[in-house]
Amino acid sequence: MKLTDLHTHSTFSADGKSPLADMVSTAKDMGLSFYGVSEHFDTDSVSMKIFTMTDISAYFSAARALQAEVCSQTFRFLVGGEFGFSRERAAQESLLSVCERFSPDFVVNSVHIVDGHDCYFPDYFAGKTKEAAYGAYLEMVRDSLDAPYPYDIVGHIGYVSRNAPYPVRKIRYEDFPDLYDDILKTIVQKGKILEVNSSARGAESEFLPDTDVLSRYFALGGRLVSFGSDAHAVTRICEKRELILSELKKIGFTAIAVPVCGETVLCEFD
């Protein structure tokens, strides 16, 4: 089967560890057929001084030049972005303008900020029960599906659980069945791709979302899944890929979906 990894970050993102050229060359040397970089675009995070915004013009200029240099019949480097969803209209319009000006090859739509805090950090959980903290996060995920900008992939559902302070961190389908069903049915209805993200340290899961959510998505008719390592350094590209593919096959999935400039390529399992 063709190797893919569509959710990674270089030093163009504030938390990236490896330069863009190193990320791309490593992916090519590993034999990937489709490799995507999805730098952070978090407009609401910038206003809260959590992230330094990706240098948009510099990123797309460097990435497009590299794309022209390295792409071949066997290796496709995709220039994308991870858009941090916000309910603020100005933030949504800013992300829409990125799409209009730079035409990314694909977009991962993710939720990081809930109630004014990045839900990876302790401030978000202060004074909240697990049900309240996780429920508010999932409600934001549901809202993100109606974002006005074009996106392809729904990123790392379950992110809120990665650094939560509760004795049991795992986020389960059974705890929020109505919310999850609304999210998953909407993903299917809109023809979007559900990401399986291997960066789940601290979440009490090997990947996000876990198999209970993936199984429900499949039961509801969902067939489009992507793989993302969320690698921020060359050492983590394709991390846990074989584990995730094995679990997807058990559920019944037959391919990994790769969005390429508005079209979806299906990479069938062996």
Short mmCIF file of C-alpha atoms in Angstrom, two decimals, residues 46-266:
data_model
loop_
_atom_site.label_atom_id
_atom_site.label_comp_id
_atom_site.label_asym_id
_atom_site.label_seq_id
_atom_site.Cartn_x
_atom_site.Cartn_y
_atom_site.Cartn_z
CA VAL A 46 -2.39 34.72 18.30
CA SER A 47 -4.70 37.18 20.00
CA MET A 48 -4.17 35.28 23.25
CA LYS A 49 -0.39 35.11 22.78
CA ILE A 50 -0.45 31.29 22.86
CA PHE A 51 1.03 30.77 19.42
CA THR A 52 3.12 32.82 17.08
CA MET A 53 1.27 32.66 13.78
CA THR A 54 2.91 30.82 10.92
CA ASP A 55 4.64 33.29 8.59
CA ILE A 56 2.10 32.68 5.86
CA SER A 57 3.83 34.22 2.85
CA ALA A 58 7.23 32.80 3.75
CA TYR A 59 5.77 29.34 4.34
CA PHE A 60 3.87 29.08 1.09
CA SER A 61 6.76 30.57 -0.89
CA ALA A 62 9.27 28.09 0.52
CA ALA A 63 6.89 25.13 0.38
CA ARG A 64 5.82 25.74 -3.22
CA ALA A 65 9.43 26.04 -4.32
CA LEU A 66 10.29 22.80 -2.55
CA GLN A 67 7.21 21.15 -4.01
CA ALA A 68 8.32 21.99 -7.54
CA GLU A 69 11.76 20.58 -6.79
CA VAL A 70 10.92 17.25 -5.13
CA CYS A 71 7.62 16.00 -6.53
CA SER A 72 7.78 13.02 -8.87
CA GLN A 73 5.63 10.15 -10.08
CA THR A 74 6.34 8.28 -6.84
CA PHE A 75 6.45 11.10 -4.30
CA ARG A 76 3.88 13.85 -3.87
CA PHE A 77 4.58 16.64 -1.39
CA LEU A 78 1.35 18.43 -0.43
CA VAL A 79 1.39 21.96 0.95
CA GLY A 80 -1.37 22.29 3.51
CA GLY A 81 -2.41 23.92 6.74
CA GLU A 82 -3.93 23.03 10.08
CA PHE A 83 -6.64 25.60 10.74
CA GLY A 84 -7.48 26.15 14.39
CA PHE A 85 -11.24 26.71 14.45
CA SER A 86 -12.70 29.70 16.26
CA ARG A 87 -16.29 30.86 16.58
CA GLU A 88 -15.09 34.43 16.04
CA ARG A 89 -16.14 35.72 12.65
CA ALA A 90 -12.92 37.69 12.15
CA ALA A 91 -10.85 34.55 12.75
CA GLN A 92 -12.95 32.57 10.27
CA GLU A 93 -12.62 35.30 7.65
CA SER A 94 -8.86 35.36 8.18
CA LEU A 95 -8.65 31.62 7.49
CA LEU A 96 -10.90 31.98 4.48
CA SER A 97 -8.53 34.63 3.11
CA VAL A 98 -5.60 32.19 3.50
CA CYS A 99 -7.47 29.74 1.25
CA GLU A 100 -8.31 32.44 -1.29
CA ARG A 101 -4.79 33.88 -1.45
CA PHE A 102 -2.64 30.76 -1.22
CA SER A 103 -4.86 27.80 -2.27
CA PRO A 104 -3.45 25.16 0.09
CA ASP A 105 -3.48 21.64 -1.32
CA PHE A 106 -5.46 20.47 1.70
CA VAL A 107 -6.70 21.77 5.04
CA VAL A 108 -6.94 19.97 8.39
CA ASN A 109 -9.66 21.63 10.49
CA SER A 110 -8.91 21.24 14.21
CA VAL A 111 -10.10 22.49 17.58
CA HIS A 112 -7.52 23.67 20.08
CA ILE A 113 -9.14 26.69 21.74
CA VAL A 114 -12.28 26.29 23.86
CA ASP A 115 -13.68 28.91 26.23
CA GLY A 116 -10.69 31.13 25.55
CA HIS A 117 -8.07 28.53 26.48
CA ASP A 118 -6.06 25.93 24.62
CA CYS A 119 -7.58 22.75 26.03
CA TYR A 120 -4.18 21.08 26.17
CA PHE A 121 -3.14 23.33 29.07
CA PRO A 122 -4.23 23.34 32.74
CA ASP A 123 -6.05 26.71 32.65
CA TYR A 124 -8.79 25.23 30.48
CA PHE A 125 -9.72 22.60 33.07
CA ALA A 126 -9.76 24.88 36.14
CA GLY A 127 -13.07 24.46 37.96
CA LYS A 128 -14.53 22.12 35.31
CA THR A 129 -15.73 18.59 35.71
CA LYS A 130 -14.57 16.10 33.12
CA GLU A 131 -18.06 16.02 31.63
CA ALA A 132 -18.18 19.81 31.31
CA ALA A 133 -14.65 20.15 29.89
CA TYR A 134 -14.99 17.33 27.36
CA GLY A 135 -18.56 18.26 26.45
CA ALA A 136 -17.64 21.87 25.68
CA TYR A 137 -14.75 20.64 23.52
CA LEU A 138 -16.98 18.28 21.52
CA GLU A 139 -19.55 21.04 21.03
CA MET A 140 -16.77 23.18 19.55
CA VAL A 141 -15.78 20.29 17.28
CA ARG A 142 -19.39 20.11 16.08
CA ASP A 143 -19.41 23.86 15.39
CA SER A 144 -16.13 23.56 13.49
CA LEU A 145 -17.77 21.31 10.93
CA ASP A 146 -19.80 24.31 9.72
CA ALA A 147 -16.73 26.50 9.19
CA PRO A 148 -17.15 28.87 6.21
CA TYR A 149 -13.71 28.13 4.76
CA PRO A 150 -13.01 24.99 2.69
CA TYR A 151 -11.44 22.14 4.62
CA ASP A 152 -10.84 18.46 3.91
CA ILE A 153 -9.92 16.67 7.13
CA VAL A 154 -11.41 16.82 10.65
CA GLY A 155 -8.35 16.68 12.88
CA HIS A 156 -7.53 14.80 16.10
CA ILE A 157 -10.96 14.47 17.72
CA GLY A 158 -10.17 13.81 21.37
CA TYR A 159 -7.33 16.35 21.66
CA VAL A 160 -8.86 17.62 24.92
CA SER A 161 -7.95 14.37 26.69
CA ARG A 162 -4.21 14.51 26.05
CA ASN A 163 -3.26 16.54 29.11
CA ALA A 164 -6.44 16.50 31.18
CA PRO A 165 -6.07 16.42 35.00
CA TYR A 166 -8.69 13.75 35.67
CA PRO A 167 -7.94 10.30 37.19
CA VAL A 168 -9.30 8.71 34.00
CA ARG A 169 -8.42 10.84 30.98
CA LYS A 170 -9.78 8.69 28.19
CA ILE A 171 -12.60 10.28 26.18
CA ARG A 172 -15.20 7.64 25.32
CA TYR A 173 -18.00 7.48 22.78
CA GLU A 174 -20.33 6.04 25.42
CA ASP A 175 -19.98 9.16 27.60
CA PHE A 176 -21.19 11.52 24.83
CA PRO A 177 -23.13 9.35 22.34
CA ASP A 178 -25.49 12.07 21.11
CA LEU A 179 -22.72 14.61 20.59
CA TYR A 180 -20.48 12.09 18.88
CA ASP A 181 -23.29 10.91 16.63
CA ASP A 182 -24.04 14.47 15.58
CA ILE A 183 -20.35 15.03 14.78
CA LEU A 184 -19.85 11.76 12.93
CA LYS A 185 -23.09 11.95 10.94
CA THR A 186 -22.21 15.49 9.88
CA ILE A 187 -18.73 14.41 8.75
CA VAL A 188 -20.35 11.69 6.63
CA GLN A 189 -23.02 14.04 5.27
CA LYS A 190 -20.49 16.69 4.28
CA GLY A 191 -18.13 14.17 2.69
CA LYS A 192 -15.23 15.16 4.95
CA ILE A 193 -12.36 12.92 6.01
CA LEU A 194 -11.95 11.80 9.64
CA GLU A 195 -8.32 11.90 10.74
CA VAL A 196 -6.74 9.15 12.82
CA ASN A 197 -3.95 10.96 14.67
CA SER A 198 -1.13 8.97 16.23
CA SER A 199 -0.07 11.76 18.61
CA ALA A 200 -2.07 10.69 21.65
CA ARG A 201 0.43 10.71 24.48
CA GLY A 202 -1.37 11.23 27.77
CA ALA A 203 -4.81 10.49 26.32
CA GLU A 204 -4.90 6.85 27.50
CA SER A 205 -5.39 5.90 23.86
CA GLU A 206 -2.86 4.86 21.23
CA PHE A 207 -4.43 7.26 18.73
CA LEU A 208 -7.23 9.80 18.40
CA PRO A 209 -10.08 9.14 18.03
CA ASP A 210 -9.97 5.67 19.53
CA THR A 211 -11.54 2.52 18.09
CA ASP A 212 -14.92 3.04 19.77
CA VAL A 213 -15.41 6.31 17.86
CA LEU A 214 -13.94 4.91 14.65
CA SER A 215 -16.25 1.88 14.85
CA ARG A 216 -19.28 4.12 15.31
CA TYR A 217 -18.19 6.29 12.38
CA PHE A 218 -17.97 3.17 10.23
CA ALA A 219 -21.40 1.99 11.42
CA LEU A 220 -22.85 5.37 10.41
CA GLY A 221 -21.49 5.00 6.89
CA GLY A 222 -18.16 6.77 7.30
CA ARG A 223 -15.48 5.36 5.02
CA LEU A 224 -13.06 8.26 4.58
CA VAL A 225 -10.17 8.23 7.06
CA SER A 226 -6.74 9.82 6.86
CA PHE A 227 -3.52 9.11 8.75
CA GLY A 228 -1.63 11.87 10.54
CA SER A 229 1.35 11.47 12.84
CA ASP A 230 1.21 15.12 13.95
CA ALA A 231 5.00 14.92 13.77
CA HIS A 232 6.83 18.10 14.78
CA ALA A 233 10.23 16.53 14.07
CA VAL A 234 11.68 14.15 11.50
CA THR A 235 11.87 11.32 14.04
CA ARG A 236 8.09 11.02 14.35
CA ILE A 237 6.96 10.96 10.72
CA CYS A 238 4.61 7.97 10.21
CA GLU A 239 4.73 7.10 13.92
CA LYS A 240 2.35 4.20 14.80
CA ARG A 241 1.24 3.91 11.20
CA GLU A 242 1.23 0.10 11.14
CA LEU A 243 -0.70 -0.12 14.41
CA ILE A 244 -3.36 2.26 13.15
CA LEU A 245 -3.72 0.52 9.78
CA SER A 246 -4.14 -2.80 11.56
CA GLU A 247 -6.92 -1.41 13.75
CA LEU A 248 -8.65 0.25 10.80
CA LYS A 249 -8.67 -3.04 8.91
CA LYS A 250 -10.25 -4.82 11.88
CA ILE A 251 -13.09 -2.29 11.86
CA GLY A 252 -13.66 -2.73 8.14
CA PHE A 253 -11.93 0.22 6.50
CA THR A 254 -10.25 -0.60 3.20
CA ALA A 255 -8.30 2.54 2.31
CA ILE A 256 -6.63 5.73 3.51
CA ALA A 257 -8.04 8.91 1.99
CA VAL A 258 -5.72 11.64 0.70
CA PRO A 259 -7.20 15.02 -0.27
CA VAL A 260 -5.32 16.62 -3.15
CA CYS A 261 -6.48 20.05 -4.30
CA GLY A 262 -10.16 19.28 -3.88
CA GLU A 263 -10.03 15.66 -5.05
CA THR A 264 -9.82 12.58 -2.84
CA VAL A 265 -7.32 9.84 -3.65
CA LEU A 266 -7.98 6.46 -2.04
#
